[in-house]
GROMACS .gro file of N, CA and C in nm:
model
  435
    1MET      N    1  23.879  16.307  -0.539
    1MET     CA    2  23.728  16.209  -0.563
    1MET      C    3  23.804  16.053  -0.615
    2TYR      N    4  23.958  16.108  -0.689
    2TYR     CA    5  23.997  15.943  -0.735
    2TYR      C    6  24.062  15.903  -0.604
    3LEU      N    7  24.041  15.921  -0.462
    3LEU     CA    8  24.085  15.878  -0.473
    3LEU      C    9  23.997  15.769  -0.335
    4ILE      N   10  23.950  15.901  -0.344
    4ILE     CA   11  23.796  15.768  -0.250
    4ILE      C   12  23.789  15.680  -0.333
    5LYS      N   13  23.777  15.638  -0.511
    5LYS     CA   14  23.771  15.559  -0.621
    5LYS      C   15  23.845  15.483  -0.569
    6ARG      N   16  23.967  15.474  -0.622
    6ARG     CA   17  24.108  15.343  -0.576
    6ARG      C   18  24.055  15.299  -0.476
    7ILE      N   19  24.027  15.344  -0.326
    7ILE     CA   20  23.978  15.245  -0.193
    7ILE      C   21  23.879  15.214  -0.193
    8THR      N   22  23.765  15.272  -0.310
    8THR     CA   23  23.614  15.201  -0.271
    8THR      C   24  23.687  15.067  -0.354
    9CYS      N   25  23.779  14.991  -0.472
    9CYS     CA   26  23.765  14.936  -0.544
    9CYS      C   27  23.885  14.838  -0.493
   10LEU      N   28  23.989  14.865  -0.415
   10LEU     CA   29  24.064  14.847  -0.353
   10LEU      C   30  24.008  14.715  -0.191
   11ILE      N   31  23.815  14.779  -0.156
   11ILE     CA   32  23.852  14.735  -0.092
   11ILE      C   33  23.739  14.573  -0.151
   12GLY      N   34  23.609  14.623  -0.277
   12GLY     CA   35  23.583  14.533  -0.316
   12GLY      C   36  23.663  14.406  -0.376
   13LEU      N   37  23.802  14.474  -0.447
   13LEU     CA   38  23.855  14.400  -0.444
   13LEU      C   39  23.916  14.260  -0.295
   14THR      N   40  23.932  14.313  -0.162
   14THR     CA   41  23.938  14.196  -0.077
   14THR      C   42  23.878  14.117  -0.097
   15MET      N   43  23.714  14.215  -0.044
   15MET     CA   44  23.645  14.105  -0.025
   15MET      C   45  23.623  14.015  -0.176
   16SER      N   46  23.624  14.046  -0.269
   16SER     CA   47  23.640  13.886  -0.306
   16SER      C   48  23.671  13.870  -0.373
   17ILE      N   49  23.825  13.834  -0.308
   17ILE     CA   50  23.960  13.780  -0.261
   17ILE      C   51  23.871  13.672  -0.125
   18PHE      N   52  23.878  13.746  -0.059
   18PHE     CA   53  23.800  13.672   0.028
   18PHE      C   54  23.636  13.587   0.039
   19SER      N   55  23.553  13.642  -0.025
   19SER     CA   56  23.481  13.546  -0.045
   19SER      C   57  23.498  13.448  -0.150
   20PHE      N   58  23.538  13.438  -0.238
   20PHE     CA   59  23.616  13.290  -0.289
   20PHE      C   60  23.696  13.213  -0.242
   21THR      N   61  23.822  13.226  -0.169
   21THR     CA   62  23.830  13.178  -0.076
   21THR      C   63  23.788  13.099   0.075
   22THR      N   64  23.667  13.171   0.104
   22THR     CA   65  23.567  13.075   0.263
   22THR      C   66  23.516  12.994   0.120
   23THR      N   67  23.440  13.028   0.030
   23THR     CA   68  23.386  12.953  -0.012
   23THR      C   69  23.480  12.807  -0.093
   24ALA      N   70  23.496  12.794  -0.124
   24ALA     CA   71  23.664  12.678  -0.130
   24ALA      C   72  23.649  12.578   0.008
   25GLN      N   73  23.660  12.661   0.077
   25GLN     CA   74  23.745  12.623   0.196
   25GLN      C   75  23.603  12.544   0.265
   26SER      N   76  23.469  12.630   0.255
   26SER     CA   77  23.350  12.563   0.328
   26SER      C   78  23.352  12.432   0.291
   27LEU      N   79  23.365  12.409   0.109
   27LEU     CA   80  23.339  12.272   0.117
   27LEU      C   81  23.382  12.163   0.164
   28SER      N   82  23.296  12.068   0.138
   28SER     CA   83  23.411  11.966   0.242
   28SER      C   84  23.447  11.895   0.145
   29LYS      N   85  23.559  11.727   0.170
   29LYS     CA   86  23.627  11.721   0.130
   29LYS      C   87  23.536  11.618   0.027
   30THR      N   88  23.450  11.600   0.060
   30THR     CA   89  23.392  11.468  -0.037
   30THR      C   90  23.333  11.549  -0.116
   31ALA      N   91  23.342  11.665  -0.085
   31ALA     CA   92  23.324  11.750  -0.225
   31ALA      C   93  23.388  11.721  -0.295
   32GLN      N   94  23.530  11.845  -0.238
   32GLN     CA   95  23.596  11.862  -0.321
   32GLN      C   96  23.691  11.749  -0.362
   33GLU      N   97  23.606  11.611  -0.305
   33GLU     CA   98  23.670  11.520  -0.470
   33GLU      C   99  23.645  11.469  -0.567
   34ALA      N  100  23.520  11.522  -0.544
   34ALA     CA  101  23.405  11.519  -0.660
   34ALA      C  102  23.394  11.581  -0.782
   35ILE      N  103  23.429  11.696  -0.705
   35ILE     CA  104  23.443  11.842  -0.805
   35ILE      C  105  23.590  11.761  -0.944
   36GLY      N  106  23.709  11.748  -0.819
   36GLY     CA  107  23.851  11.705  -0.886
   36GLY      C  108  23.868  11.614  -0.971
   37ASP      N  109  23.716  11.525  -0.950
   37ASP     CA  110  23.675  11.433  -1.003
   37ASP      C  111  23.626  11.442  -1.143
   38ARG      N  112  23.553  11.524  -1.166
   38ARG     CA  113  23.497  11.543  -1.293
   38ARG      C  114  23.559  11.680  -1.411
   39ILE      N  115  23.662  11.698  -1.270
   39ILE     CA  116  23.698  11.818  -1.326
   39ILE      C  117  23.842  11.707  -1.351
   40SER      N  118  23.871  11.676  -1.361
   40SER     CA  119  23.993  11.495  -1.430
   40SER      C  120  23.988  11.509  -1.610
   41PRO      N  121  24.161  11.489  -1.632
   41PRO     CA  122  24.105  11.517  -1.793
   41PRO      C  123  24.060  11.305  -1.840
   42ILE      N  124  23.991  11.341  -1.944
   42ILE     CA  125  24.006  11.165  -1.956
   42ILE      C  126  24.079  11.016  -2.031
   43GLY      N  127  24.158  11.077  -2.092
   43GLY     CA  128  24.285  11.027  -2.141
   43GLY      C  129  24.360  11.026  -2.108
   44SER      N  130  24.481  11.012  -2.219
   44SER     CA  131  24.653  11.085  -2.188
   44SER      C  132  24.681  11.060  -2.293
   45ALA      N  133  24.759  11.162  -2.335
   45ALA     CA  134  24.746  11.199  -2.501
   45ALA      C  135  24.969  11.199  -2.486
   46TYR      N  136  25.042  11.122  -2.649
   46TYR     CA  137  25.195  11.186  -2.584
   46TYR      C  138  25.229  11.173  -2.674
   47LEU      N  139  25.341  11.233  -2.643
   47LEU     CA  140  25.429  11.343  -2.774
   47LEU      C  141  25.555  11.254  -2.870
   48ASP      N  142  25.546  11.271  -2.957
   48ASP     CA  143  25.667  11.213  -3.057
   48ASP      C  144  25.793  11.202  -2.933
   49GLY      N  145  25.777  11.034  -2.920
   49GLY     CA  146  25.954  11.015  -2.858
   49GLY      C  147  25.874  10.937  -2.790
   50GLU      N  148  25.796  10.970  -2.632
   50GLU     CA  149  25.723  10.898  -2.521
   50GLU      C  150  25.671  10.830  -2.546
   51ILE      N  151  25.713  10.739  -2.455
   51ILE     CA  152  25.630  10.609  -2.457
   51ILE      C  153  25.542  10.541  -2.337
   52GLY      N  154  25.385  10.549  -2.321
   52GLY     CA  155  25.342  10.577  -2.239
   52GLY      C  156  25.234  10.398  -2.225
   53THR      N  157  25.366  10.226  -2.154
   53THR     CA  158  25.348  10.131  -2.197
   53THR      C  159  25.217  10.140  -2.072
   54HIS      N  160  25.203  10.231  -1.994
   54HIS     CA  161  25.157  10.177  -1.850
   54HIS      C  162  24.960  10.179  -1.912
   55ASN      N  163  24.921  10.271  -1.990
   55ASN     CA  164  24.791  10.319  -2.089
   55ASN      C  165  24.723  10.230  -2.190
   56VAL      N  166  24.820  10.140  -2.240
   56VAL     CA  167  24.768  10.079  -2.361
   56VAL      C  168  24.736   9.976  -2.350
   57ALA      N  169  24.571   9.916  -2.429
   57ALA     CA  170  24.528   9.861  -2.397
   57ALA      C  171  24.571   9.730  -2.480
   58THR      N  172  24.523   9.657  -2.397
   58THR     CA  173  24.578   9.450  -2.510
   58THR      C  174  24.552   9.451  -2.623
   59ILE      N  175  24.625   9.449  -2.739
   59ILE     CA  176  24.536   9.412  -2.822
   59ILE      C  177  24.585   9.290  -2.854
   60ALA      N  178  24.488   9.161  -2.897
   60ALA     CA  179  24.488   9.040  -2.951
   60ALA      C  180  24.644   9.046  -3.055
   61ALA      N  181  24.698   8.953  -3.055
   61ALA     CA  182  24.725   8.931  -3.094
   61ALA      C  183  24.703   8.817  -3.262
   62LYS      N  184  24.773   8.768  -3.358
   62LYS     CA  185  24.696   8.776  -3.475
   62LYS      C  186  24.713   8.588  -3.438
   63PRO      N  187  24.629   8.595  -3.476
   63PRO     CA  188  24.631   8.340  -3.496
   63PRO      C  189  24.785   8.342  -3.489
   64ALA      N  190  24.846   8.180  -3.454
   64ALA     CA  191  24.916   8.217  -3.489
   64ALA      C  192  24.971   8.152  -3.609
   65GLU      N  193  24.880   8.016  -3.645
   65GLU     CA  194  24.823   7.982  -3.749
   65GLU      C  195  24.740   8.007  -3.851
   66PRO      N  196  24.703   8.005  -4.043
   66PRO     CA  197  24.592   8.091  -4.027
   66PRO      C  198  24.392   8.027  -3.984
   67ARG      N  199  24.387   8.065  -4.030
   67ARG     CA  200  24.251   8.006  -3.963
   67ARG      C  201  24.136   7.977  -4.085
   68SER      N  202  24.021   7.856  -4.026
   68SER     CA  203  24.055   7.766  -4.216
   68SER      C  204  23.945   7.874  -4.255
   69GLY      N  205  23.864   7.872  -4.385
   69GLY     CA  206  23.756   7.912  -4.436
   69GLY      C  207  23.558   7.889  -4.383
   70GLU      N  208  23.583   7.790  -4.266
   70GLU     CA  209  23.518   7.707  -4.165
   70GLU      C  210  23.527   7.819  -4.009
   71GLN      N  211  23.621   7.835  -3.996
   71GLN     CA  212  23.683   7.917  -3.898
   71GLN      C  213  23.604   8.084  -3.908
   72VAL      N  214  23.643   8.083  -3.984
   72VAL     CA  215  23.673   8.317  -4.093
   72VAL      C  216  23.493   8.251  -4.115
   73TYR      N  217  23.426   8.173  -4.144
   73TYR     CA  218  23.294   8.204  -4.188
   73TYR      C  219  23.225   8.157  -4.008
   74ASN      N  220  23.251   8.083  -3.902
   74ASN     CA  221  23.153   8.136  -3.846
   74ASN      C  222  23.186   8.204  -3.757
   75SER      N  223  23.350   8.254  -3.798
   75SER     CA  224  23.333   8.438  -3.650
   75SER      C  225  23.273   8.541  -3.727
   76TYR      N  226  23.303   8.587  -3.854
   76TYR     CA  227  23.228   8.622  -3.957
   76TYR      C  228  23.128   8.639  -4.021
   77CYS      N  229  23.111   8.598  -4.130
   77CYS     CA  230  23.027   8.587  -4.204
   77CYS      C  231  22.872   8.547  -4.195
   78VAL      N  232  22.882   8.424  -4.022
   78VAL     CA  233  22.738   8.395  -4.071
   78VAL      C  234  22.626   8.498  -4.037
   79ALA      N  235  22.640   8.547  -3.994
   79ALA     CA  236  22.526   8.616  -3.902
   79ALA      C  237  22.476   8.692  -4.112
   80CYS      N  238  22.547   8.706  -4.224
   80CYS     CA  239  22.536   8.746  -4.291
   80CYS      C  240  22.488   8.619  -4.385
   81HIS      N  241  22.524   8.527  -4.401
   81HIS     CA  242  22.558   8.479  -4.535
   81HIS      C  243  22.453   8.360  -4.434
   82ALA      N  244  22.433   8.314  -4.397
   82ALA     CA  245  22.332   8.212  -4.366
   82ALA      C  246  22.224   8.245  -4.341
   83THR      N  247  22.134   8.388  -4.336
   83THR     CA  248  22.000   8.511  -4.369
   83THR      C  249  21.983   8.554  -4.415
   84GLY      N  250  22.087   8.501  -4.541
   84GLY     CA  251  22.009   8.673  -4.692
   84GLY      C  252  22.071   8.790  -4.576
   85VAL      N  253  22.081   8.847  -4.486
   85VAL     CA  254  22.100   8.987  -4.450
   85VAL      C  255  22.133   9.084  -4.588
   86ALA      N  256  22.009   9.185  -4.612
   86ALA     CA  257  22.120   9.265  -4.683
   86ALA      C  258  22.120   9.255  -4.826
   87GLY      N  259  22.086   9.139  -4.900
   87GLY     CA  260  22.120   9.072  -5.036
   87GLY      C  261  22.180   8.891  -5.024
   88ALA      N  262  22.219   8.889  -4.907
   88ALA     CA  263  22.349   8.807  -4.884
   88ALA      C  264  22.309   8.738  -4.956
   89PRO      N  265  22.375   8.674  -5.060
   89PRO     CA  266  22.452   8.454  -5.064
   89PRO      C  267  22.399   8.381  -4.998
   90VAL      N  268  22.322   8.329  -4.963
   90VAL     CA  269  22.298   8.247  -4.858
   90VAL      C  270  22.371   8.060  -4.900
   91LYS      N  271  22.497   8.036  -4.794
   91LYS     CA  272  22.577   7.973  -4.793
   91LYS      C  273  22.500   7.837  -4.802
   92GLY      N  274  22.535   7.763  -4.962
   92GLY     CA  275  22.429   7.666  -5.021
   92GLY      C  276  22.384   7.694  -5.081
   93ASN      N  277  22.328   7.775  -5.136
   93ASN     CA  278  22.253   7.799  -5.214
   93ASN      C  279  22.229   7.837  -5.374
   94LYS      N  280  22.177   7.758  -5.434
   94LYS     CA  281  22.260   7.746  -5.559
   94LYS      C  282  22.236   7.888  -5.637
   95ALA      N  283  22.119   7.912  -5.671
   95ALA     CA  284  22.037   7.965  -5.759
   95ALA      C  285  22.073   8.125  -5.735
   96ALA      N  286  22.140   8.094  -5.574
   96ALA     CA  287  22.162   8.283  -5.506
   96ALA      C  288  22.376   8.285  -5.613
   97TRP      N  289  22.458   8.196  -5.546
   97TRP     CA  290  22.498   8.167  -5.608
   97TRP      C  291  22.578   8.164  -5.696
   98GLU      N  292  22.477   8.098  -5.827
   98GLU     CA  293  22.517   8.104  -5.941
   98GLU      C  294  22.544   8.235  -6.071
   99PRO      N  295  22.492   8.361  -6.032
   99PRO     CA  296  22.542   8.495  -6.119
   99PRO      C  297  22.680   8.569  -6.045
  100ARG      N  298  22.687   8.492  -5.905
  100ARG     CA  299  22.811   8.537  -5.880
  100ARG      C  300  22.908   8.455  -5.943
  101LEU      N  301  22.873   8.299  -5.970
  101LEU     CA  302  23.038   8.226  -5.932
  101LEU      C  303  23.089   8.243  -6.130
  102ALA      N  304  22.972   8.260  -6.188
  102ALA     CA  305  22.937   8.301  -6.364
  102ALA      C  306  23.083   8.403  -6.362
  103GLN      N  307  23.050   8.507  -6.284
  103GLN     CA  308  23.152   8.597  -6.281
  103GLN      C  309  23.326   8.559  -6.282
  104GLY      N  310  23.321   8.467  -6.229
  104GLY     CA  311  23.469   8.403  -6.194
  104GLY      C  312  23.496   8.439  -6.053
  105MET      N  313  23.587   8.341  -6.002
  105MET     CA  314  23.616   8.300  -5.869
  105MET      C  315  23.708   8.435  -5.814
  106ASP      N  316  23.785   8.500  -5.967
  106ASP     CA  317  23.889   8.633  -5.930
  106ASP      C  318  23.795   8.692  -5.885
  107LYS      N  319  23.743   8.726  -5.874
  107LYS     CA  320  23.612   8.845  -5.869
  107LYS      C  321  23.531   8.845  -5.826
  108LEU      N  322  23.523   8.722  -5.713
  108LEU     CA  323  23.421   8.701  -5.631
  108LEU      C  324  23.541   8.747  -5.503
  109LEU      N  325  23.696   8.680  -5.549
  109LEU     CA  326  23.787   8.698  -5.395
  109LEU      C  327  23.749   8.829  -5.398
  110GLU      N  328  23.787   8.910  -5.520
  110GLU     CA  329  23.813   9.047  -5.512
  110GLU      C  330  23.685   9.144  -5.463
  111HIS      N  331  23.600   9.126  -5.487
  111HIS     CA  332  23.469   9.198  -5.410
  111HIS      C  333  23.406   9.155  -5.265
  112ALA      N  334  23.483   9.010  -5.204
  112ALA     CA  335  23.491   8.954  -5.077
  112ALA      C  336  23.575   9.059  -4.920
  113ILE      N  337  23.691   9.053  -5.093
  113ILE     CA  338  23.864   9.176  -5.014
  113ILE      C  339  23.858   9.241  -4.997
  114LYS      N  340  23.777   9.340  -5.153
  114LYS     CA  341  23.769   9.489  -5.132
  114LYS      C  342  23.577   9.539  -5.053
  115GLY      N  343  23.526   9.476  -5.061
  115GLY     CA  344  23.372   9.481  -5.043
  115GLY      C  345  23.287   9.539  -5.216
  116PHE      N  346  23.167   9.488  -5.157
  116PHE     CA  347  23.063   9.559  -5.254
  116PHE      C  348  22.935   9.528  -5.237
  117ASN      N  349  22.861   9.688  -5.236
  117ASN     CA  350  22.753   9.695  -5.239
  117ASN      C  351  22.740   9.673  -5.066
  118ALA      N  352  22.655   9.579  -5.030
  118ALA     CA  353  22.667   9.602  -4.862
  118ALA      C  354  22.754   9.503  -4.827
  119MET      N  355  22.815   9.492  -4.882
  119MET     CA  356  22.916   9.385  -4.801
  119MET      C  357  23.002   9.412  -4.800
  120PRO      N  358  23.074   9.428  -4.621
  120PRO     CA  359  23.187   9.600  -4.598
  120PRO      C  360  23.376   9.494  -4.671
  121ALA      N  361  23.422   9.530  -4.633
  121ALA     CA  362  23.520   9.521  -4.705
  121ALA      C  363  23.593   9.350  -4.622
  122ARG      N  364  23.649   9.257  -4.643
  122ARG     CA  365  23.680   9.188  -4.554
  122ARG      C  366  23.561   9.071  -4.446
  123GLY      N  367  23.503   9.146  -4.521
  123GLY     CA  368  23.333   9.162  -4.445
  123GLY      C  369  23.356   9.110  -4.272
  124THR      N  370  23.396   9.205  -4.311
  124THR     CA  371  23.435   9.292  -4.101
  124THR      C  372  23.645   9.207  -4.050
  125CYS      N  373  23.577   9.164  -4.139
  125CYS     CA  374  23.752   9.083  -4.100
  125CYS      C  375  23.858   9.114  -4.072
  126MET      N  376  23.889   9.229  -4.067
  126MET     CA  377  23.997   9.357  -4.025
  126MET      C  378  24.138   9.237  -4.052
  127ASP      N  379  24.151   9.124  -3.930
  127ASP     CA  380  24.267   9.038  -3.958
  127ASP      C  381  24.265   8.904  -4.018
  128CYS      N  382  24.183   8.913  -4.172
  128CYS     CA  383  24.206   8.800  -4.231
  128CYS      C  384  24.332   8.839  -4.323
  129SER      N  385  24.364   8.712  -4.367
  129SER     CA  386  24.483   8.753  -4.458
  129SER      C  387  24.384   8.726  -4.607
  130ASP      N  388  24.454   8.748  -4.706
  130ASP     CA  389  24.426   8.751  -4.885
  130ASP      C  390  24.377   8.560  -4.927
  131ASP      N  391  24.435   8.499  -4.800
  131ASP     CA  392  24.455   8.351  -4.853
  131ASP      C  393  24.353   8.287  -4.738
  132GLU      N  394  24.296   8.348  -4.630
  132GLU     CA  395  24.202   8.325  -4.579
  132GLU      C  396  24.044   8.352  -4.607
  133MET      N  397  24.114   8.482  -4.679
  133MET     CA  398  23.933   8.501  -4.736
  133MET      C  399  23.979   8.442  -4.902
  134ALA      N  400  24.055   8.389  -4.988
  134ALA     CA  401  23.979   8.253  -5.035
  134ALA      C  402  23.973   8.156  -4.947
  135ASP      N  403  24.072   8.107  -4.833
  135ASP     CA  404  23.934   7.972  -4.856
  135ASP      C  405  23.822   8.013  -4.831
  136THR      N  406  23.814   8.146  -4.720
  136THR     CA  407  23.667   8.168  -4.651
  136THR      C  408  23.513   8.161  -4.780
  137VAL      N  409  23.566   8.195  -4.943
  137VAL     CA  410  23.548   8.164  -5.029
  137VAL      C  411  23.475   8.051  -5.080
  138LYS      N  412  23.597   7.981  -5.046
  138LYS     CA  413  23.566   7.818  -5.143
  138LYS      C  414  23.511   7.776  -5.034
  139PHE      N  415  23.505   7.841  -4.914
  139PHE     CA  416  23.384   7.690  -4.816
  139PHE      C  417  23.224   7.778  -4.845
  140LEU      N  418  23.254   7.891  -4.883
  140LEU     CA  419  23.116   7.934  -4.920
  140LEU      C  420  23.018   7.840  -4.998
  141THR      N  421  23.131   7.833  -5.113
  141THR     CA  422  23.028   7.841  -5.244
  141THR      C  423  23.049   7.661  -5.286
  142LYS      N  424  23.096   7.592  -5.144
  142LYS     CA  425  23.122   7.458  -5.253
  142LYS      C  426  22.958   7.336  -5.107
  143ASN      N  427  22.968   7.238  -5.207
  143ASN     CA  428  22.831   7.171  -5.148
  143ASN      C  429  22.711   7.267  -5.208
  144MET      N  430  22.724   7.336  -5.286
  144MET     CA  431  22.541   7.433  -5.341
  144MET      C  432  22.452   7.314  -5.329
  145ASN      N  433  22.370   7.346  -5.332
  145ASN     CA  434  22.193   7.280  -5.355
  145ASN      C  435  22.117   7.304  -5.502
   0.00000   0.00000   0.00000
């Protein structure tokens, strides 16, 4: 009885091995490539000390010269401060800016850098320097109606 079980298991194992190899060989080359594409890694990981420069995205360099307040405003601030989105004071609207200006320019600059209420930190300009932020606040608050 023991011998019959062993022989049966051996025959079953042999058949299963051949059935898997036959299935894999019967796939077309295109199908095999498609499977390879689907199971290939998405990205690359590097261990400490390895340098993988071939996959590194180019990072935009910081501007050589500081941007003016107007340049920063037109690039990052205009979407909210031209329309008043989420309660942002509109540029040139004296009534909207007076309560903020009453707190002082230092407080206004602090809110611009750290964020306040719906205003994100640095107004989403993460590469703006503190000086650029100060120039932008000055640009926003001049020529009020």
